[in-house]
Coordinates of C-alpha atoms in Angstrom, one line a residue:
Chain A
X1 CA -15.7 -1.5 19.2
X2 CA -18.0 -0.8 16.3
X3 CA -17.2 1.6 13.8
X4 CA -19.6 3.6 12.0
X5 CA -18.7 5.5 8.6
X6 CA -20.4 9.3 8.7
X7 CA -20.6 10.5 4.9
X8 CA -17.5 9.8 3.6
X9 CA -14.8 11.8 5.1
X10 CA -15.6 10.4 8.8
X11 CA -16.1 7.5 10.8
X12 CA -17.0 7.8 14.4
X13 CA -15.8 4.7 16.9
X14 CA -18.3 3.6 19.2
X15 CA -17.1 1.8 22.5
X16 CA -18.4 0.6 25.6
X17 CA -17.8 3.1 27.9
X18 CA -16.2 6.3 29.1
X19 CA -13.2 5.0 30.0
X20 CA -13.3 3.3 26.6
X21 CA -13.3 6.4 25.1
X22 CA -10.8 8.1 26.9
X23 CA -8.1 5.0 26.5
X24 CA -8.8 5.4 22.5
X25 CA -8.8 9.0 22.3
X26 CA -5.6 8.7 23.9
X27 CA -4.1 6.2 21.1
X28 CA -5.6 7.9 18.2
X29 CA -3.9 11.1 19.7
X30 CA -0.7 9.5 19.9
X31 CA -0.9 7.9 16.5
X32 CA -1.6 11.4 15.0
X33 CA 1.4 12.3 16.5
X34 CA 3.8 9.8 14.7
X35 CA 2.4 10.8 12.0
X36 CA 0.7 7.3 11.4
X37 CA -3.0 8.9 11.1
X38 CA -4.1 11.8 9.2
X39 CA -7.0 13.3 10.1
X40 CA -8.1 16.8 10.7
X41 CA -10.4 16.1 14.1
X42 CA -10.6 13.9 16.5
X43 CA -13.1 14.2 18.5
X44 CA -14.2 12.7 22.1
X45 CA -17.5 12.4 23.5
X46 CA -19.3 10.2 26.3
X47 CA -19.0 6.8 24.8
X48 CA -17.4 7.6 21.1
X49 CA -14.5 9.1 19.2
X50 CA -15.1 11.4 15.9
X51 CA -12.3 11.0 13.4
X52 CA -13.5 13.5 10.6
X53 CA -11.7 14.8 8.1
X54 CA -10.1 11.0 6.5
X55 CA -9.0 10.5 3.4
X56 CA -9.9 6.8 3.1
X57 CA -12.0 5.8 6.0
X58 CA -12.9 2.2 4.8
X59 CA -9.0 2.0 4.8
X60 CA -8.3 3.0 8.3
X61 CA -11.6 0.6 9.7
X62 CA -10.0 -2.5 8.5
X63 CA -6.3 -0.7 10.2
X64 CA -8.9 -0.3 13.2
X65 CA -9.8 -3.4 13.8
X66 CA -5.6 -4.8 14.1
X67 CA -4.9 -2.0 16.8
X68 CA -4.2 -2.5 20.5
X69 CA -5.5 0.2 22.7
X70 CA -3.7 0.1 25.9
X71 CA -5.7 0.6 28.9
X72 CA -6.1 4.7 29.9
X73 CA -2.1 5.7 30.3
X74 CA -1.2 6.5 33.8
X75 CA -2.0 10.2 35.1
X76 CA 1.2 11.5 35.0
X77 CA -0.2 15.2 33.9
X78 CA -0.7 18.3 36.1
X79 CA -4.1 18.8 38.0
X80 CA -6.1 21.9 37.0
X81 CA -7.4 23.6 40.3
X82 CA -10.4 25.3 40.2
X83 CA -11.3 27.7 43.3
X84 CA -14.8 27.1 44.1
X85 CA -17.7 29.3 46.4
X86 CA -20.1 26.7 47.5
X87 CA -23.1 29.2 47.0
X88 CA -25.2 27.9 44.1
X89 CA -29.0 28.1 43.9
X90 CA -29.6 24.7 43.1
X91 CA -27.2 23.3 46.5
X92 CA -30.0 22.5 48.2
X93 CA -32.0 20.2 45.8
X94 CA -28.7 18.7 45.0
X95 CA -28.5 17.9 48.5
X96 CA -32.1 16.7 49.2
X97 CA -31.3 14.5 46.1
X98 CA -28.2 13.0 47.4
X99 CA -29.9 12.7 50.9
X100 CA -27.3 14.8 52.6
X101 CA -26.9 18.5 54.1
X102 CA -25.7 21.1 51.6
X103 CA -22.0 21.5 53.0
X104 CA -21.7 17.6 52.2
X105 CA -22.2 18.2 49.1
X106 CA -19.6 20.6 48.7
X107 CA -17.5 17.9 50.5
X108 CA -18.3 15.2 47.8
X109 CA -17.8 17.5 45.1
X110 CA -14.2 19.0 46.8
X111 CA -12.8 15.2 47.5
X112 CA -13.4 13.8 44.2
X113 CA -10.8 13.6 40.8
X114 CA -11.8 14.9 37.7
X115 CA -10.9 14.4 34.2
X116 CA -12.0 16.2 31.1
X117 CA -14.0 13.2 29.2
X118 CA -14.8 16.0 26.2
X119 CA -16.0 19.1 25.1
X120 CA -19.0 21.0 23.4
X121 CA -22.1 23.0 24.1
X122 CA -19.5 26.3 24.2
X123 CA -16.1 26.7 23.8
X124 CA -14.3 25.6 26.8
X125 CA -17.0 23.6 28.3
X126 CA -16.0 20.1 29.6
X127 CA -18.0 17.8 30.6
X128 CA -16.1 16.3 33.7
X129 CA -16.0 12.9 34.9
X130 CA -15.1 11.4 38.1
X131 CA -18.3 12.9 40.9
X132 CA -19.1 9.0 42.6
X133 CA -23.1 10.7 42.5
X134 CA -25.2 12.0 39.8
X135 CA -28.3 14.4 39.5
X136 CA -30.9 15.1 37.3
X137 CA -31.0 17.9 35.2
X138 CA -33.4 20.5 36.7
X139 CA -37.2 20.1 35.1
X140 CA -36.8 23.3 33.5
X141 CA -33.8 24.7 32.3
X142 CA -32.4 28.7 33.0
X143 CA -32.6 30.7 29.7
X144 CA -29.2 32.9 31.3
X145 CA -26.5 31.0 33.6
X146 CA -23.9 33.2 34.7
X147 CA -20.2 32.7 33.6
X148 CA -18.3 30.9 36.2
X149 CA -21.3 28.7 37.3
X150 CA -20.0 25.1 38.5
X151 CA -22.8 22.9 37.6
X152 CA -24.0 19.0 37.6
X153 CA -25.7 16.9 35.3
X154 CA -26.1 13.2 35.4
X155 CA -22.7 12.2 36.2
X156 CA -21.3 15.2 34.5
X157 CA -19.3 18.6 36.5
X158 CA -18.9 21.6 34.2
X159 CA -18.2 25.4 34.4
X160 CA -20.3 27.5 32.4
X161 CA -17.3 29.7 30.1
X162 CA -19.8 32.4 29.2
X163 CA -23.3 33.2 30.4
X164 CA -25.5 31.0 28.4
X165 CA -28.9 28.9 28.8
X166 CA -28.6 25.9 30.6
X167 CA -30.7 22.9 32.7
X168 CA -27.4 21.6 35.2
X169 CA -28.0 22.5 38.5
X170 CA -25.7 25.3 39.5
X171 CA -23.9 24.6 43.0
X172 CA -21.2 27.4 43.0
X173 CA -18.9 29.5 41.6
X174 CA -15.4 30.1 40.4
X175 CA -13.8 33.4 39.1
X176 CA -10.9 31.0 37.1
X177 CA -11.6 32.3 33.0
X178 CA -12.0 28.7 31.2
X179 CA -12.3 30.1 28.1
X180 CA -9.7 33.3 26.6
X181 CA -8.9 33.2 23.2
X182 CA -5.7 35.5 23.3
X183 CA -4.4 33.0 25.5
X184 CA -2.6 29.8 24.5
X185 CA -3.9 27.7 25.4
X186 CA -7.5 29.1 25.0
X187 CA -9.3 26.6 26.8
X188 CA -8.6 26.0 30.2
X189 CA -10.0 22.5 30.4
X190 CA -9.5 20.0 27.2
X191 CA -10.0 16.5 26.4
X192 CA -7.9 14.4 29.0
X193 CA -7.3 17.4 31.7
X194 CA -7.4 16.1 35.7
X195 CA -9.2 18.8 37.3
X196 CA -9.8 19.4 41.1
X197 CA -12.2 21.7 42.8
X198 CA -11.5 23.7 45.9
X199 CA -13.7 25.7 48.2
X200 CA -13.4 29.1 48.8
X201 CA -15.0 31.3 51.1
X202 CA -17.3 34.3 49.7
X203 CA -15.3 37.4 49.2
Chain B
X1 CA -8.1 54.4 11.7
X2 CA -6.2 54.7 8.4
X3 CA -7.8 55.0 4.9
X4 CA -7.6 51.1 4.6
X5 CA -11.3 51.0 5.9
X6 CA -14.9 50.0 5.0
X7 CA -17.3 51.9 6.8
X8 CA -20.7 50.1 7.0
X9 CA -23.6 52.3 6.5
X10 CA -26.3 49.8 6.0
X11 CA -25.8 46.9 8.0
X12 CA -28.9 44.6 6.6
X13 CA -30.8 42.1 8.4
X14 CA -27.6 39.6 8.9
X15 CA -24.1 40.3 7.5
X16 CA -21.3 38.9 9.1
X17 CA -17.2 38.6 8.2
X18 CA -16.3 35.3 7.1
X19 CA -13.6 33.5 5.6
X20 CA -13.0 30.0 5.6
X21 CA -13.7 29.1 9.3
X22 CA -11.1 27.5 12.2
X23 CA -11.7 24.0 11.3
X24 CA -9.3 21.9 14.1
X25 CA -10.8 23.3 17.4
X26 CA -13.5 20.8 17.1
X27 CA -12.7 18.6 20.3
X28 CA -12.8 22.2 22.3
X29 CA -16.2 22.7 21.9
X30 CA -15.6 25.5 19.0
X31 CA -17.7 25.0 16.0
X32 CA -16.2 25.7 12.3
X33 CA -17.6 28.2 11.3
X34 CA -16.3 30.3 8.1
X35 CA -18.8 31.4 4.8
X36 CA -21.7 29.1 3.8
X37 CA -21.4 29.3 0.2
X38 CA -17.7 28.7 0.4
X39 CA -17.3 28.6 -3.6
X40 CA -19.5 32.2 -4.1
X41 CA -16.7 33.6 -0.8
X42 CA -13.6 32.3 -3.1
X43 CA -15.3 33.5 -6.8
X44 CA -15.5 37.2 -5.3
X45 CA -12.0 36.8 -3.5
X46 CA -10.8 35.8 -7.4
X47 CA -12.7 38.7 -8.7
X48 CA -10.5 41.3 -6.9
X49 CA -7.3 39.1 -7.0
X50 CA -7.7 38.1 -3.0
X51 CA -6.1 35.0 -2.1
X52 CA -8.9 32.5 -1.5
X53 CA -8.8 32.6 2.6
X54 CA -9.0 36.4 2.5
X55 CA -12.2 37.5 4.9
X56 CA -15.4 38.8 2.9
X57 CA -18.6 39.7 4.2
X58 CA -21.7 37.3 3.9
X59 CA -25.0 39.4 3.7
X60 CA -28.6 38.0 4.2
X61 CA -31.2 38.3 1.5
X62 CA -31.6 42.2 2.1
X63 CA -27.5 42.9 1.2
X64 CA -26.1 46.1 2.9
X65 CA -24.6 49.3 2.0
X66 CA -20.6 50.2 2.8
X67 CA -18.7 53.3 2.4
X68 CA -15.0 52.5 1.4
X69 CA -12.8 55.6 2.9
X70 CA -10.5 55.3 -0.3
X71 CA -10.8 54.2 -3.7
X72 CA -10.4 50.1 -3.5
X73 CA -12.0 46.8 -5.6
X74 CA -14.9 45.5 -4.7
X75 CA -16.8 42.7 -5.9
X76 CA -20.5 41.0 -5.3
X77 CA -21.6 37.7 -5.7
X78 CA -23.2 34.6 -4.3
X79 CA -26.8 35.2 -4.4
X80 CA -27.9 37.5 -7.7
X81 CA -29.1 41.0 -6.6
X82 CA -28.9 44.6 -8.0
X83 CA -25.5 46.8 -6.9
X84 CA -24.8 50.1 -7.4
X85 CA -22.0 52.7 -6.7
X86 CA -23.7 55.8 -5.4
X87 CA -27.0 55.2 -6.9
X88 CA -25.5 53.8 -10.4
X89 CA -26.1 50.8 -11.0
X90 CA -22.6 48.5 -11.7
X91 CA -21.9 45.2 -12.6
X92 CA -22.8 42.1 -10.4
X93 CA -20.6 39.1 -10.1
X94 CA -17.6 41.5 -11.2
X95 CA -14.1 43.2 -9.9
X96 CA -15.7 47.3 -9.3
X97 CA -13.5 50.3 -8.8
X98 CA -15.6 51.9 -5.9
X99 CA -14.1 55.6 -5.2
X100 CA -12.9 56.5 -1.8
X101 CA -16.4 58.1 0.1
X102 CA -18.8 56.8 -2.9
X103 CA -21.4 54.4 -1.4
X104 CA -21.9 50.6 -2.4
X105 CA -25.0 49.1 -2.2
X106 CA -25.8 45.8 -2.6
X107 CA -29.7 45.4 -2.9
X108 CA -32.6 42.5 -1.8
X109 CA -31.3 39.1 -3.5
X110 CA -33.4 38.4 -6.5
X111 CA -33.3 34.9 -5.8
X112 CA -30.9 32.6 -3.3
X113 CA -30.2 34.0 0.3
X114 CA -26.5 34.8 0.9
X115 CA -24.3 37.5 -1.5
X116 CA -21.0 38.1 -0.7
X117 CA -18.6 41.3 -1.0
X118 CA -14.9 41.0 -1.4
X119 CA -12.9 43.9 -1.1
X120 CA -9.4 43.9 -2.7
X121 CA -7.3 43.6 0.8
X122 CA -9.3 41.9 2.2
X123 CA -11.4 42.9 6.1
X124 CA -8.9 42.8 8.3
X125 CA -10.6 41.4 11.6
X126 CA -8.1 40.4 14.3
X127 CA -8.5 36.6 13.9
X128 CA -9.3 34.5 16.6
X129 CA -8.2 30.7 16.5
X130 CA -6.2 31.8 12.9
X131 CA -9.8 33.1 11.3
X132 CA -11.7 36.3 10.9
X133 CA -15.6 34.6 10.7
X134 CA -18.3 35.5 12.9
X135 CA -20.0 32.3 14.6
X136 CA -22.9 32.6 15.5
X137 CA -23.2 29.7 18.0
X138 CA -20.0 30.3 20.3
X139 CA -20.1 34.1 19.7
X140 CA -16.3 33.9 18.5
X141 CA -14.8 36.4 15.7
X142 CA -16.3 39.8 15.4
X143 CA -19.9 40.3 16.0
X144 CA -22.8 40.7 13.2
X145 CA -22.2 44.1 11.9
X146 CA -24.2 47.2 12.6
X147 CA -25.1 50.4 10.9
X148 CA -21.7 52.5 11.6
X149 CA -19.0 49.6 12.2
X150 CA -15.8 50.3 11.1
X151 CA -13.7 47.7 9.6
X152 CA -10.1 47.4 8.9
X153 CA -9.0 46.3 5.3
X154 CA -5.6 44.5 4.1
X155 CA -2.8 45.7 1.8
X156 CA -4.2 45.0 -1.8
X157 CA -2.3 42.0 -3.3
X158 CA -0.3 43.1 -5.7
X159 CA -1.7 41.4 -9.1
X160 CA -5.3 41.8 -10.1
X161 CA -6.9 38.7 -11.3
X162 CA -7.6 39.0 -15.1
X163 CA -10.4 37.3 -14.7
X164 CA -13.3 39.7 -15.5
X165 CA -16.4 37.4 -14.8
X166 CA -16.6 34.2 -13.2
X167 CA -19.7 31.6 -13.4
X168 CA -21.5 31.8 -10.7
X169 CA -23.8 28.6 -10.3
X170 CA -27.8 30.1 -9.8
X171 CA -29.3 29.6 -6.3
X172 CA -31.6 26.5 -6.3
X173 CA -35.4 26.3 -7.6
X174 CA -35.3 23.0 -5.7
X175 CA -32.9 21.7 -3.3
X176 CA -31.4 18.4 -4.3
X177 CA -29.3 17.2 -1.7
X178 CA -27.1 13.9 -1.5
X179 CA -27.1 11.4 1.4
X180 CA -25.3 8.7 3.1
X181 CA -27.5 7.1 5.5
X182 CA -25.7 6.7 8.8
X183 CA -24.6 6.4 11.2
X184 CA -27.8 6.7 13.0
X185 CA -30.5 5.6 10.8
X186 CA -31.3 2.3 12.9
X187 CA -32.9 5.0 15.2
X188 CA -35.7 5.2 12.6
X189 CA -38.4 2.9 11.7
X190 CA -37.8 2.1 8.0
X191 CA -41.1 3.5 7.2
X192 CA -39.4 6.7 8.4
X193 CA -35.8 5.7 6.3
X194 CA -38.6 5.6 3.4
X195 CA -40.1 8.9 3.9
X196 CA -36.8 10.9 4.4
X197 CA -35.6 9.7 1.4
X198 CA -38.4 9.5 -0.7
X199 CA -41.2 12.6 0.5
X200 CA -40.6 16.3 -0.4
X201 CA -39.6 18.5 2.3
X202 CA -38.9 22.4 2.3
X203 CA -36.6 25.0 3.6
X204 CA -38.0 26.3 6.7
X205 CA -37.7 30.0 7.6
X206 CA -36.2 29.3 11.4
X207 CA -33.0 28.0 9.3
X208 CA -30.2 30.0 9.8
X209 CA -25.9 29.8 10.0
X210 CA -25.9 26.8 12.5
X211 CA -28.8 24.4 10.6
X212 CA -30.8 24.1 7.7
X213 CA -34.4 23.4 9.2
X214 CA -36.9 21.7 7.3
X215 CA -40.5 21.6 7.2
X216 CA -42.4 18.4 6.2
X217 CA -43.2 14.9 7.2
X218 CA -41.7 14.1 10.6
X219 CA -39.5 11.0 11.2
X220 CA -40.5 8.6 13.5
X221 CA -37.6 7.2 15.8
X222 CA -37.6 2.8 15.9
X223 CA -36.4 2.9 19.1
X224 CA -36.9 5.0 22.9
X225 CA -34.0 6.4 25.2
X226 CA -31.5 9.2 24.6
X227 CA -28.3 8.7 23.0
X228 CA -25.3 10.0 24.3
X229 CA -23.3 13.2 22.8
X230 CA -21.3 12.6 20.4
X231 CA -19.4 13.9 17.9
X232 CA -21.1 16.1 14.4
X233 CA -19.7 16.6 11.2
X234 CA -20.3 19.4 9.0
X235 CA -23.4 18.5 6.7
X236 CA -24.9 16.1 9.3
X237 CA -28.7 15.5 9.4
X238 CA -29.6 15.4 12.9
X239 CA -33.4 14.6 13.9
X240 CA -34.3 16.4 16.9
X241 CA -37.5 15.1 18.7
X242 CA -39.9 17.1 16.8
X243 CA -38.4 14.7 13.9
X244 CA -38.3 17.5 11.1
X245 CA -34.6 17.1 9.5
X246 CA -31.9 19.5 10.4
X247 CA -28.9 19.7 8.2
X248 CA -25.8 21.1 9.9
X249 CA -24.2 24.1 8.7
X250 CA -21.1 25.8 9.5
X251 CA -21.8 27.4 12.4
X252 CA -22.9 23.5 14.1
X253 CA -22.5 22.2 17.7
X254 CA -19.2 20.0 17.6
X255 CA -21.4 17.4 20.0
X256 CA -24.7 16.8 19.9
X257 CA -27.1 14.5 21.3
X258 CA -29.9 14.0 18.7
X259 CA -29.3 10.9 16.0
X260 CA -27.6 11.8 13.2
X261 CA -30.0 10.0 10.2
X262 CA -28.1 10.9 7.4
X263 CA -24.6 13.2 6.1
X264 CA -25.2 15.5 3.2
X265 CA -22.6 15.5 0.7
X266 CA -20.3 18.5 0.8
X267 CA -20.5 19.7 -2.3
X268 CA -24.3 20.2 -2.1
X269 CA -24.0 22.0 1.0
X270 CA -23.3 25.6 -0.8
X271 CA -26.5 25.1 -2.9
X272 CA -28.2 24.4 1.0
X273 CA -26.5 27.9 1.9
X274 CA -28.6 29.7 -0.6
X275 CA -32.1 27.5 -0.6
X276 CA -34.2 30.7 0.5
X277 CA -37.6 29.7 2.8
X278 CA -40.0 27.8 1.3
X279 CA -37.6 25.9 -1.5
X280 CA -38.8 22.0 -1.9
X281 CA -36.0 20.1 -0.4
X282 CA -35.6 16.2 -1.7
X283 CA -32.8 14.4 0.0
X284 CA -31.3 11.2 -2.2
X285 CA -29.9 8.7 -0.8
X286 CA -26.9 7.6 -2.7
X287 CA -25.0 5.0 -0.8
X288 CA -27.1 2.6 1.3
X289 CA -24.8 1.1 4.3
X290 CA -25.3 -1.2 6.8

């Protein structure tokens, strides 16, 4: 672990790997919620935690150092399933990348467990981990990717929440609304959510 | 609608609602957001005895015109510019009694970038997350007002401040802004460390709500490879591949995947908020860490 001040209200925690990440996101959540840290985001991403928003960040990376972070707590939470139509236009370059025919791919994508490693890019987004495969982005990216778009990148799944610009390669679609902010929660997916993908036929 | 409204009749070339942003969302992808020049947004709430969270609106150098449908307070400020009620010129920086159906305008900023109009009452957006500001970046809160949009306002507090004029500080002739290094700056040669801190940059004109894009000597990166996403504060100088510094504003990606070279001290952020194109930019390092 190796922490790294940012200006003086922050530190961010760098770690070896995902799972890394997720087991100390996990304790820093739970020590926010005995009240034993104070700070106003924490923040998850592919091999780091954000805490921003300290009081006395050289104080808390000595307290750092002295903590045990358990390994990532068992997956006792509730899957998200997402209903998924297998129709995207990238499906067949995924699949001459993977060396396999496109309804494998849907196959591969269907059988695996997700998890929500973290956020960004748009409200909502997640960038999921779990797929045993990974692509490429695509060369050149879409200026307009529809809302609903289930999409790959490196080792990365995510659902577009809005139509937006975007370079993951687009393998299908869901109607589920990730993002709704007169709903609580707002965001379907967050930090930490198991997420499951289901095919559905085309209406 | 009721009387409690602000039509806009002008909308300018950006002017948005803002109050102080929905800091807390960050690990959900949704950027802060809220005014710029936070200090100028609470100085005009003050003015017309709003409590400092009330939502304002946050022009862009050209100002914008409003029609209040009853008589109500009003107050300009942030970046200096000529206002008048109707035609008449009135004070700048002060609480105005604006007639219900007169016209305010609030005119080309003489110098800085963002003004700010308080109305006693406050705009009364419905808030998404707990706050009324537009962000740009996510598209949350209500969108960049347009000639004709109607906007709700608040119950007037109760007590006027009796404050008549507050100080307001004057936009920057040069942008000064504070640095820590970190926690990227081993990406960077330290001939590229020396420029940042040392060489004169300026404002560029493709800054806007989300960054603070510079134009000068670009920074040349020590080392190959992409670094993962990960987490950005407000104020954060991130050094995209074209290696011109770009200092996050409120409207910021929460991840990001360029290296952060250096944080900005908040309190020099506001003075960033109005640093019009062209202003010479120094950033000062002020704590070295390792």
């Amino acid at each position: 672990m190796r922490v790294l001040p940012v200006g003086d209200r922050a530190l961010l925690i760098e770690v070896g790997t995902g799972e890394e990440a997720e087991a100390l996101h996990a304790e820093l959540l739970r020590r926010r919620a005995t009240g034993d840290l104070a700070v106003a985001e924490i923040v998850p991403a592919a091999g780091t935690v954000l805490l921003d928003g300290l009081d006395d960040p050289s104080l808390l990376t000595g307290r750092l150092a002295s903590w045990e972070v358990p390994p990532v707590p068992p997956r006792a939470q509730d899957v998200v399933e997402i209903p998924v139509r297998y129709d995207g236009p990238d499906l067949a370059d995924v699949a001459a990348h993977w060396g396999v025919d496109e309804t494998e791919v849907a196959r591969i994508h269907a059988a695996a467990e997700f998890r929500v490693a973290f956020c960004g890019f748009a409200p909502g987004f997640g960038y999921l981990t779990g797929l045993p495969r990974e692509v490429p982005r695509r060369a050149t990216p879409r200026t307009a990717v529809p809302a609903g778009s289930v999409a790959l990148a490196g080792p990365y799944t995510g659902v577009y929440p809005r139509s937006s610009p975007g370079g993951w390669q687009l393998i299908g679609t869901t109607d589920i609304v990730l993002w709704d902010h007169t709903r609580v929660p707002a965001a379907l997916l967050a930090p930490g959510t198991r997420v499951r993908f289901f095919p559905v036929a085309a209406p | 609608m009721s009387d409690r409204a602000l039509a806009v009749v002008r909308a300018g070339a950006l002017t948005t609602v803002q109050d102080r942003g929905r800091p807390g969302h960050a690990h959900l992808g949704v950027p802060r957001s809220g005014a710029l020049d936070a200090p100028a947004a609470a100085l005009v709430n003050r003015l017309v005895g709003n409590p400092p969270d009330a939502a304002v609106l946050e022009t862009t150098l050209n100002g914008c015109s409003v029609r209040p449908r009853s008589t109500v307070t009003m107050a300009v400020g942030g970046a200096p510019c000529p206002v008048t009620v109707d035609g008449r010129p009135v004070a700048w920086g002060a609480a105005v009694r604006v007639p219900g159906g007169a016209l305010l305008d609030i005119g080309a900023a003489r110098a800085g970038v963002r003004g700010y109009l308080a109305v006693a009452g406050g705009v009364a957006v419905e808030p998404v997350l707990g706050s009324r500001s537009t962000d740009l970046l996510s598209g949350l809160g209500p969108p960049p007002l347009t000639d004709g949009t109607v906007l709700p306002l608040g119950r007037p507090p109760g007590f006027h401040a009796r404050v008549d004029v507050v100080p307001h500080p004057a936009p920057p002739l040069e942008l000064v802004l504070r640095i820590t290094l970190g926690p990227r700056h081993d990406w960077f040669t330290d001939a590229a460390l020396r420029t940042f801190t040392t060489r004169p940059y300026a404002v560029s004109s493709a800054s806007n709500r989300i960054g603070l894009r510079t134009e000068g000597p670009a920074l040349e990166r020590s080392r190959a490879g992409e670094l993962p996403s990960e987490g950005m504060v407000l104020g954060a100088v991130q050094v995209p591949p074209d290696g011109r510094p770009v200092v996050f504003l409120a409207d910021h990606p929460t991840t990001g995947g360029y290296p952060v070279v250096a944080v900005v001290h908040p309190a020099d952020l506001p003075g960033a908020a109005q640093a019009a194109p062209g202003t010479p930019v120094r950033f000062v390092a002020v704590r070295h860490r390792r």
